[in-house]
CSV table of C-alpha atoms in Angstrom, one decimal:
chain,number,residue,atom,x,y,z
A,1,LEU,CA,3.3,27.6,-10.5
A,2,TYR,CA,6.9,26.9,-11.4
A,3,ARG,CA,8.5,31.0,-10.3
A,4,ILE,CA,6.5,30.5,-7.0
A,5,TYR,CA,7.9,27.3,-5.9
A,6,LEU,CA,11.3,28.1,-7.4
A,7,SER,CA,11.5,31.4,-5.5
A,8,ILE,CA,10.7,29.4,-2.2
A,9,TYR,CA,13.3,27.0,-2.5
A,10,LYS,CA,15.6,29.8,-3.2
A,11,GLU,CA,14.4,31.7,-0.3
A,12,TYR,CA,14.8,28.8,2.4
A,13,GLN,CA,18.1,27.2,0.4
A,14,VAL,CA,16.2,23.8,0.0
A,15,LYS,CA,18.4,20.7,-1.0
A,16,ILE,CA,15.8,17.9,-0.5
A,17,LEU,CA,12.2,18.1,-1.3
A,18,PHE,CA,9.6,14.8,-0.8
A,19,GLN,CA,7.1,14.5,-3.3
A,20,HIS,CA,5.0,10.9,-3.3
A,21,GLN,CA,1.7,12.1,-4.7
A,22,GLU,CA,1.2,9.9,-7.8
A,23,GLY,CA,-1.5,11.6,-9.2
A,24,GLU,CA,-0.7,15.3,-8.7
A,25,TRP,CA,1.1,16.9,-11.6
A,26,ARG,CA,2.0,19.9,-10.3
A,27,VAL,CA,5.3,17.1,-9.3
A,28,ALA,CA,6.6,17.7,-12.4
A,29,VAL,CA,6.5,21.8,-12.1
A,30,GLN,CA,8.3,21.0,-8.8
A,31,ALA,CA,11.0,18.7,-9.6
A,32,ARG,CA,12.1,21.2,-12.1
A,33,ALA,CA,11.9,24.4,-10.1
A,34,ILE,CA,13.8,22.2,-7.2
A,35,GLU,CA,16.4,21.2,-9.7
A,36,ASP,CA,16.9,25.2,-10.6
A,37,ALA,CA,17.2,25.7,-7.4
A,38,GLY,CA,20.3,23.5,-6.5
A,39,GLY,CA,18.4,20.7,-5.0
A,40,ILE,CA,17.1,17.1,-5.5
A,41,MET,CA,13.3,15.7,-5.5
A,42,ILE,CA,12.7,12.5,-3.9
A,43,GLY,CA,9.8,10.5,-4.0
A,44,TYR,CA,8.0,7.0,-2.9
A,45,HIS,CA,4.9,5.0,-3.8
A,46,TRP,CA,2.5,4.8,-1.3
A,47,SER,CA,0.1,2.5,-2.9
A,48,ILE,CA,-0.5,-0.8,-5.0
A,49,PHE,CA,-1.7,0.7,-8.7
A,50,TYR,CA,-2.7,-2.0,-10.9
A,51,TRP,CA,-3.2,0.1,-14.2
A,52,THR,CA,-0.7,2.5,-16.8
A,53,THR,CA,-3.8,4.3,-18.7
A,54,GLU,CA,-3.4,7.3,-16.5
A,55,PRO,CA,-1.3,10.3,-18.1
A,56,GLN,CA,-1.5,12.5,-14.9
A,57,LEU,CA,0.3,9.2,-13.0
A,58,ILE,CA,4.0,10.8,-13.6
A,59,ALA,CA,7.5,10.5,-12.0
A,60,PRO,CA,9.8,13.2,-12.5
A,61,GLN,CA,11.6,12.6,-9.3
A,62,HIS,CA,15.6,12.6,-8.8
A,63,VAL,CA,15.0,9.8,-6.7
A,64,TYR,CA,12.2,7.6,-6.4
A,65,PHE,CA,11.4,4.6,-3.7
A,66,VAL,CA,9.6,1.6,-3.9
A,67,TRP,CA,9.1,-1.3,-2.1
A,68,GLY,CA,10.4,-3.6,-4.8
A,69,ASN,CA,10.5,-4.9,-7.9
A,70,ILE,CA,6.1,-5.2,-8.6
A,71,SER,CA,6.6,-0.9,-8.1
A,72,TYR,CA,9.5,-1.3,-9.7
A,73,GLU,CA,8.2,-2.6,-12.7
A,74,TRP,CA,5.1,-1.0,-13.0
A,75,LEU,CA,6.7,2.6,-12.7
A,76,GLN,CA,8.7,1.9,-15.9
A,77,LYS,CA,6.1,0.7,-17.6
A,78,ASN,CA,3.9,3.5,-17.1
A,79,GLU,CA,7.3,5.8,-18.0
A,80,ASN,CA,9.0,8.5,-15.8
A,81,THR,CA,11.3,11.1,-16.1
A,82,CYS,CA,13.3,10.0,-12.3
A,83,LYS,CA,17.1,9.5,-12.6
A,84,TYR,CA,17.0,7.2,-10.2
A,85,ILE,CA,14.6,4.1,-9.0
A,86,LEU,CA,16.0,2.4,-5.7
A,87,PRO,CA,14.1,-0.3,-3.4
A,88,SER,CA,13.9,0.7,-0.1
A,89,GLY,CA,11.4,-2.1,1.0
A,90,ILE,CA,7.8,-1.6,2.7
A,91,TRP,CA,7.4,1.6,4.7
A,92,VAL,CA,4.5,1.3,6.7
A,93,VAL,CA,5.1,-0.2,10.3
A,94,ARG,CA,2.7,-0.9,13.4
A,95,GLY,CA,1.3,1.9,14.7
A,96,ASN,CA,-0.2,3.2,18.0
A,97,ALA,CA,-2.9,0.7,18.6
A,98,PRO,CA,-5.8,-0.6,21.5
A,99,ASP,CA,-3.2,-3.6,21.5
A,100,VAL,CA,-4.2,-4.7,25.1
A,101,GLU,CA,-8.4,-4.6,23.6
A,102,LEU,CA,-7.3,-6.2,20.3
A,103,SER,CA,-5.2,-8.6,22.6
A,104,ASN,CA,-8.4,-9.9,24.4
A,105,PHE,CA,-10.5,-10.1,21.8
A,106,ARG,CA,-8.2,-11.9,19.7
A,107,ASN,CA,-8.4,-14.7,22.8
A,108,SER,CA,-12.0,-14.6,22.8
A,109,MET,CA,-12.8,-15.3,19.6
A,110,ASN,CA,-11.6,-18.7,18.1
A,111,PHE,CA,-11.3,-17.5,14.6
A,112,VAL,CA,-10.9,-13.9,13.2
A,113,LEU,CA,-11.0,-11.6,10.6
A,114,ALA,CA,-9.4,-8.2,9.8
A,115,ILE,CA,-11.6,-6.5,6.5
A,116,PHE,CA,-10.6,-3.6,5.0
A,117,ASP,CA,-12.6,-1.4,2.8
A,118,SER,CA,-11.3,1.0,0.0
A,119,GLY,CA,-12.1,4.0,1.3
A,120,PRO,CA,-14.1,7.1,-1.0
A,121,TRP,CA,-14.5,7.0,-4.5
A,122,ARG,CA,-13.6,8.3,-7.3
A,123,TYR,CA,-13.7,8.8,-11.2
A,124,ASN,CA,-11.4,5.8,-11.4
A,125,SER,CA,-11.9,3.9,-8.4
A,126,ALA,CA,-11.7,-0.1,-8.9
A,127,ILE,CA,-15.0,-0.6,-7.0
A,128,SER,CA,-18.4,1.1,-6.5
A,129,PRO,CA,-20.2,2.2,-3.5
A,130,ILE,CA,-23.3,-0.4,-3.9
A,131,ASP,CA,-20.1,-2.9,-4.6
A,132,GLN,CA,-18.4,-1.8,-1.1
A,133,SER,CA,-21.6,-2.1,0.7
A,134,VAL,CA,-22.3,-6.0,-0.9
A,135,PHE,CA,-18.7,-7.0,0.7
A,136,TYR,CA,-19.3,-5.4,4.0
A,137,LEU,CA,-22.8,-7.5,4.1
A,138,ARG,CA,-21.4,-10.5,3.1
A,139,ILE,CA,-18.5,-10.8,5.6
A,140,ILE,CA,-20.3,-9.4,8.5
A,141,GLU,CA,-23.3,-12.0,7.3
A,142,LEU,CA,-20.5,-14.1,7.7
A,143,LEU,CA,-19.8,-13.1,11.4
A,144,GLU,CA,-23.4,-13.3,12.6
A,145,LYS,CA,-23.3,-16.8,11.3
A,146,ASN,CA,-20.7,-18.0,13.0
A,147,SER,CA,-20.8,-17.6,17.2
A,148,THR,CA,-17.5,-18.1,17.1
A,149,TRP,CA,-15.8,-16.0,14.6
A,150,GLY,CA,-14.8,-12.2,14.9
A,151,GLY,CA,-14.1,-9.3,13.0
A,152,ILE,CA,-11.8,-5.8,13.3
A,153,VAL,CA,-12.6,-4.2,10.9
A,154,LYS,CA,-10.3,-1.2,9.5
A,155,SER,CA,-11.7,1.4,7.2
A,156,LYS,CA,-9.3,3.3,4.9
A,157,ARG,CA,-11.2,6.9,5.8
A,158,TYR,CA,-14.2,6.0,7.9
A,159,GLU,CA,-15.2,6.1,11.4
A,160,LEU,CA,-17.8,3.8,12.6
A,161,GLU,CA,-20.8,6.4,12.1
A,162,ASP,CA,-20.0,7.5,8.8
A,163,ILE,CA,-20.8,4.0,7.1
A,164,SER,CA,-24.7,5.3,7.3
A,165,SER,CA,-23.8,7.5,5.0
A,166,ILE,CA,-22.9,4.4,2.0
A,167,PRO,CA,-25.6,2.7,0.7
A,168,HIS,CA,-27.7,0.1,2.8
A,169,GLY,CA,-25.5,1.6,5.4
A,170,ASN,CA,-28.3,2.1,8.0
A,171,GLU,CA,-28.6,-1.8,7.8
A,172,ILE,CA,-24.6,-2.3,7.5
A,173,TYR,CA,-24.4,0.2,10.8
A,174,LYS,CA,-26.8,-1.5,12.6
A,175,LYS,CA,-25.1,-5.1,12.2
A,176,MET,CA,-22.1,-3.4,12.7
A,177,LYS,CA,-23.1,-2.1,16.0
A,178,ASN,CA,-24.8,-5.2,17.5
A,179,LEU,CA,-21.9,-7.1,16.6
A,180,ILE,CA,-19.5,-4.2,18.5
A,181,ASP,CA,-21.9,-4.7,21.4
A,182,LYS,CA,-22.0,-8.3,21.7
A,183,ARG,CA,-17.6,-7.8,21.6
A,184,ARG,CA,-17.5,-10.3,18.5
A,185,LEU,CA,-16.4,-6.7,16.4
A,186,VAL,CA,-13.9,-4.3,16.9
A,187,PHE,CA,-13.9,-0.9,14.3
A,188,LEU,CA,-10.4,0.9,14.2
A,189,ASP,CA,-10.0,4.4,13.8
A,190,PRO,CA,-8.7,5.0,10.5
A,191,SER,CA,-5.4,6.2,11.8
A,192,VAL,CA,-4.2,2.2,13.1
A,193,SER,CA,-1.7,0.6,10.6
A,194,PRO,CA,-3.3,-2.4,8.8
A,195,VAL,CA,-0.5,-4.8,9.9
A,196,THR,CA,-1.8,-3.6,13.1
A,197,ALA,CA,-5.5,-4.9,12.3
A,198,SER,CA,-3.8,-7.8,10.4
A,199,SER,CA,-1.6,-9.1,13.0
A,200,TYR,CA,-4.4,-10.0,15.4
A,201,ALA,CA,-6.5,-11.6,13.0
A,202,ASP,CA,-6.1,-15.0,11.2
A,203,LEU,CA,-6.8,-14.1,8.0
A,204,SER,CA,-7.3,-10.6,5.8
A,205,VAL,CA,-9.8,-10.3,3.2
A,206,CYS,CA,-9.6,-6.9,1.2
A,207,ALA,CA,-12.4,-5.1,-0.9
A,208,THR,CA,-10.3,-5.4,-3.7
A,209,ILE,CA,-6.8,-5.7,-4.9
A,210,GLN,CA,-5.6,-2.7,-2.8
A,211,SER,CA,-2.3,-1.2,-0.2
A,212,ALA,CA,-3.6,-2.7,2.8
A,213,GLY,CA,-3.6,-6.2,2.2
A,214,ILE,CA,-0.2,-6.0,0.4
A,215,LEU,CA,1.5,-4.2,3.9
A,216,ALA,CA,-0.8,-6.8,6.1
A,217,ALA,CA,1.4,-9.5,3.7
A,218,GLY,CA,4.6,-8.2,4.1
A,219,LEU,CA,4.4,-9.2,7.8
A,220,ASN,CA,3.4,-12.5,7.3
A,221,SER,CA,-0.3,-12.4,7.9
A,222,LYS,CA,-2.7,-14.2,5.6
A,223,VAL,CA,-4.3,-12.2,2.9
A,224,ILE,CA,-6.9,-12.4,0.2
A,225,HIS,CA,-8.5,-9.6,-1.6
A,226,HIS,CA,-11.9,-9.6,-3.2
A,227,ASP,CA,-10.9,-8.3,-7.3
A,228,LEU,CA,-14.5,-7.6,-8.4
A,229,ALA,CA,-13.0,-5.4,-11.3
A,230,GLY,CA,-11.0,-8.3,-12.6
A,231,PHE,CA,-7.5,-6.7,-13.2
A,232,LEU,CA,-6.1,-9.8,-14.8
A,233,MET,CA,-3.0,-8.1,-15.5
A,234,PHE,CA,-1.8,-7.9,-11.8
A,235,PRO,CA,1.1,-10.2,-11.7
A,236,ILE,CA,-0.2,-12.5,-8.8
A,237,TYR,CA,-2.9,-13.6,-11.6
A,238,MET,CA,0.6,-15.2,-13.1
A,239,GLU,CA,0.3,-18.1,-10.7
A,240,SER,CA,-2.1,-20.3,-11.8
A,241,ASP,CA,-3.0,-21.9,-8.5
A,242,GLN,CA,-2.5,-18.7,-6.5
A,243,LYS,CA,-5.2,-18.6,-3.8
A,244,ILE,CA,-4.8,-15.0,-2.9
A,245,LEU,CA,-7.3,-13.1,-5.4
A,246,TYR,CA,-10.9,-13.7,-5.6
A,247,PRO,CA,-12.8,-12.1,-8.4
A,248,SER,CA,-16.2,-13.8,-7.0
A,249,LEU,CA,-17.8,-12.9,-3.7
A,250,ASP,CA,-19.2,-16.8,-3.3
A,251,ASP,CA,-15.5,-18.1,-4.0
A,252,LEU,CA,-14.1,-15.9,-1.2
A,253,GLU,CA,-16.1,-16.7,1.3
A,254,LYS,CA,-15.6,-20.1,0.4
A,255,ALA,CA,-11.9,-19.5,0.9
A,256,ILE,CA,-12.5,-17.8,4.1
A,257,PHE,CA,-14.3,-21.1,5.2
A,258,ARG,CA,-11.4,-23.2,4.0
A,259,VAL,CA,-8.9,-21.3,6.4
A,260,SER,CA,-11.6,-21.6,9.5
A,261,GLU,CA,-10.8,-25.0,8.8
A,262,GLY,CA,-7.2,-25.3,8.6
A,263,ASP,CA,-6.1,-24.5,5.0
A,264,GLN,CA,-2.9,-22.7,5.3
A,265,SER,CA,-2.1,-22.3,2.1
A,266,ILE,CA,-4.8,-19.5,1.2
A,267,GLY,CA,-3.9,-16.3,1.2
A,268,ASP,CA,0.2,-17.1,1.5
A,269,PHE,CA,2.1,-14.3,-0.1
A,270,SER,CA,5.5,-16.3,0.2
A,271,LYS,CA,6.3,-16.7,-3.4
A,272,TRP,CA,5.6,-12.7,-3.8
A,273,GLN,CA,6.7,-11.6,-0.3
A,274,GLN,CA,10.4,-10.1,-1.7
A,275,LYS,CA,8.7,-8.7,-5.0
A,276,PHE,CA,6.5,-6.4,-3.1
A,277,ASN,CA,9.0,-5.6,-0.7
A,278,TYR,CA,12.6,-6.0,-2.0
A,279,PHE,CA,13.9,-6.4,1.4
A,280,ASN,CA,11.6,-8.7,3.2
A,281,ASP,CA,11.8,-5.8,6.4
A,282,PHE,CA,9.9,-2.9,7.6
A,283,LYS,CA,13.5,-0.8,7.7
A,284,ALA,CA,12.8,1.4,4.7
A,285,PRO,CA,12.8,4.7,7.0
A,286,GLU,CA,16.2,3.6,8.3
A,287,ARG,CA,17.5,2.5,4.9
A,288,VAL,CA,16.3,6.1,2.9
A,289,GLY,CA,17.8,7.8,6.1
A,290,HIS,CA,20.6,7.1,5.3
A,291,PHE,CA,20.8,7.9,1.8
A,292,ILE,CA,19.5,11.2,2.7
A,293,GLN,CA,22.2,12.1,5.4
A,294,ASN,CA,24.8,10.8,2.7
A,295,TYR,CA,23.7,13.3,0.5
A,296,MET,CA,23.1,16.1,2.6
A,297,ASP,CA,26.7,15.7,4.0
A,298,ASN,CA,28.0,15.6,0.3
A,299,VAL,CA,25.8,18.3,-1.2
A,300,LEU,CA,26.7,21.0,1.8
A,301,LYS,CA,30.4,20.3,1.3
A,302,THR,CA,30.5,20.5,-2.2
A,303,GLY,CA,27.9,22.6,-3.4
A,304,ASP,CA,27.8,19.7,-6.4
A,305,VAL,CA,24.1,18.9,-6.5
A,306,MET,CA,24.1,15.9,-9.0
A,307,SER,CA,27.6,14.9,-8.0
A,308,SER,CA,26.4,13.9,-4.7
A,309,LEU,CA,23.2,11.9,-5.8
A,310,ASP,CA,25.3,9.9,-8.0
A,311,LEU,CA,27.7,9.5,-4.9
A,312,ALA,CA,24.6,8.9,-2.6
A,313,VAL,CA,23.3,6.3,-4.9
A,314,LYS,CA,26.4,4.2,-4.9
A,315,LYS,CA,27.1,4.3,-1.6
A,316,TYR,CA,23.1,3.0,-1.1
A,317,ILE,CA,23.6,0.4,-3.6
A,318,HIS,CA,27.0,-1.3,-2.1
A,319,ASP,CA,25.3,-1.0,1.4
A,320,ASN,CA,22.1,-2.5,1.3
A,321,LYS,CA,23.3,-5.5,-1.2
A,322,ILE,CA,21.0,-4.1,-4.2
A,323,LYS,CA,22.1,-6.8,-6.5
A,324,ASP,CA,21.9,-6.1,-10.9
A,325,ASP,CA,18.8,-8.2,-11.6
A,326,PHE,CA,16.5,-6.0,-9.8
A,327,PHE,CA,17.0,-3.3,-12.2
A,328,THR,CA,16.1,-5.9,-14.5
A,329,LEU,CA,12.2,-6.6,-16.0
A,330,LYS,CA,10.9,-9.2,-15.8
A,331,GLY,CA,8.0,-9.4,-17.0
A,332,LEU,CA,6.0,-9.0,-14.2
A,333,TRP,CA,3.9,-7.0,-15.4
A,334,GLY,CA,2.8,-8.9,-18.5
A,335,ASP,CA,4.4,-7.8,-22.2
A,336,GLU,CA,7.9,-6.4,-21.3
C-alpha cells in the first residue's frame, strides 16, 4: 500500500492529502507516503468519540483540525503522532432542506421535537438495534398522546421505508406513517443537516450521545441525549446538575415534558458550547481554507514542505487569535 500511495502522490505532485476517517488504520500508511512524496496530510474529526480503548483510532496527520477543547483533549488522551492539532470550530452548516415545508409544519404545532437516531450498528456501537427501537417507540408514543406536539425525524442513514428493518420496525413504521398522514411528523432525508432539523424544533432528542446533537447545540438549540450506555466519563457529567444527558428513558421523558411546559434550563449547552465549538461560529471552512492557501503559496514558492507548514500554522494561530490555554489539558476527560 505504501508503494502504491507513494507512486500516486508523486505522479500527481500532491501537496495536501485530506483524510478524516478516524477508525481507518490505512491513514498511517498514507501519512508516511504523502510525507515522502513531498506533501502533508490534513485531518479533521467528524464525530464526538467518547471511548479511548480502540487501537485503530489513530491520528497520524501532520495537521489535525478539531472542533474545540473536548476533541483536542480526547485526541491527546487517545495518543497520536500529529505534528499540530489546531481548533477550527464546527464544520457542519445548515444544508439544503424543505424549508417552506418545515416552516409551515413548525407553525402548525405547539411543541416540536427533532429526533435523531444513531444509525447502523457495528461491534463497538453504544446502542443496540432493540435499544434504538425502544427509543423510537417511546418518543413516537409521546407524540401520539399529545395532539399538539409534532416531530421531525432526522435519521443518520435511514429512509422512512428502512425503519421496517429494525426490531419492531413494522410497528414503528405504521405509527410514523400515521403521524405523517396527519401532518404531525416529518421524516427528513438523511442528507439533511441535523442543524437544519434542530432549527425548526423546540427540543432535539438523541438516541445516544452523538454528534448530531452536539452540532444542533452549536446553533443554540436545546438538546438532550439518552445515554443508555452510561458513559460517565463524558465531560458533561463533570457538571453535577447537568440537564443534557439522561441514562433513563423515564427521566428523558420527564425532561421532554418539562421543556414543553417552559423549562429553559433543560438541554442548555451554553456552559459547554465553546468547549465543543472553540470559535462559537460556523466559519471553519473559511478559516481552514485560508490555512490551505497560505501553505500552498509557500510550498509552491519554496519547495520546503515543513517550513511552509510551520509558517502556515504560525499565521493561523495569529490570525485566529488562538490563545495558549487552548493547548493546555484541563482534565475534561477526568484523569489529566
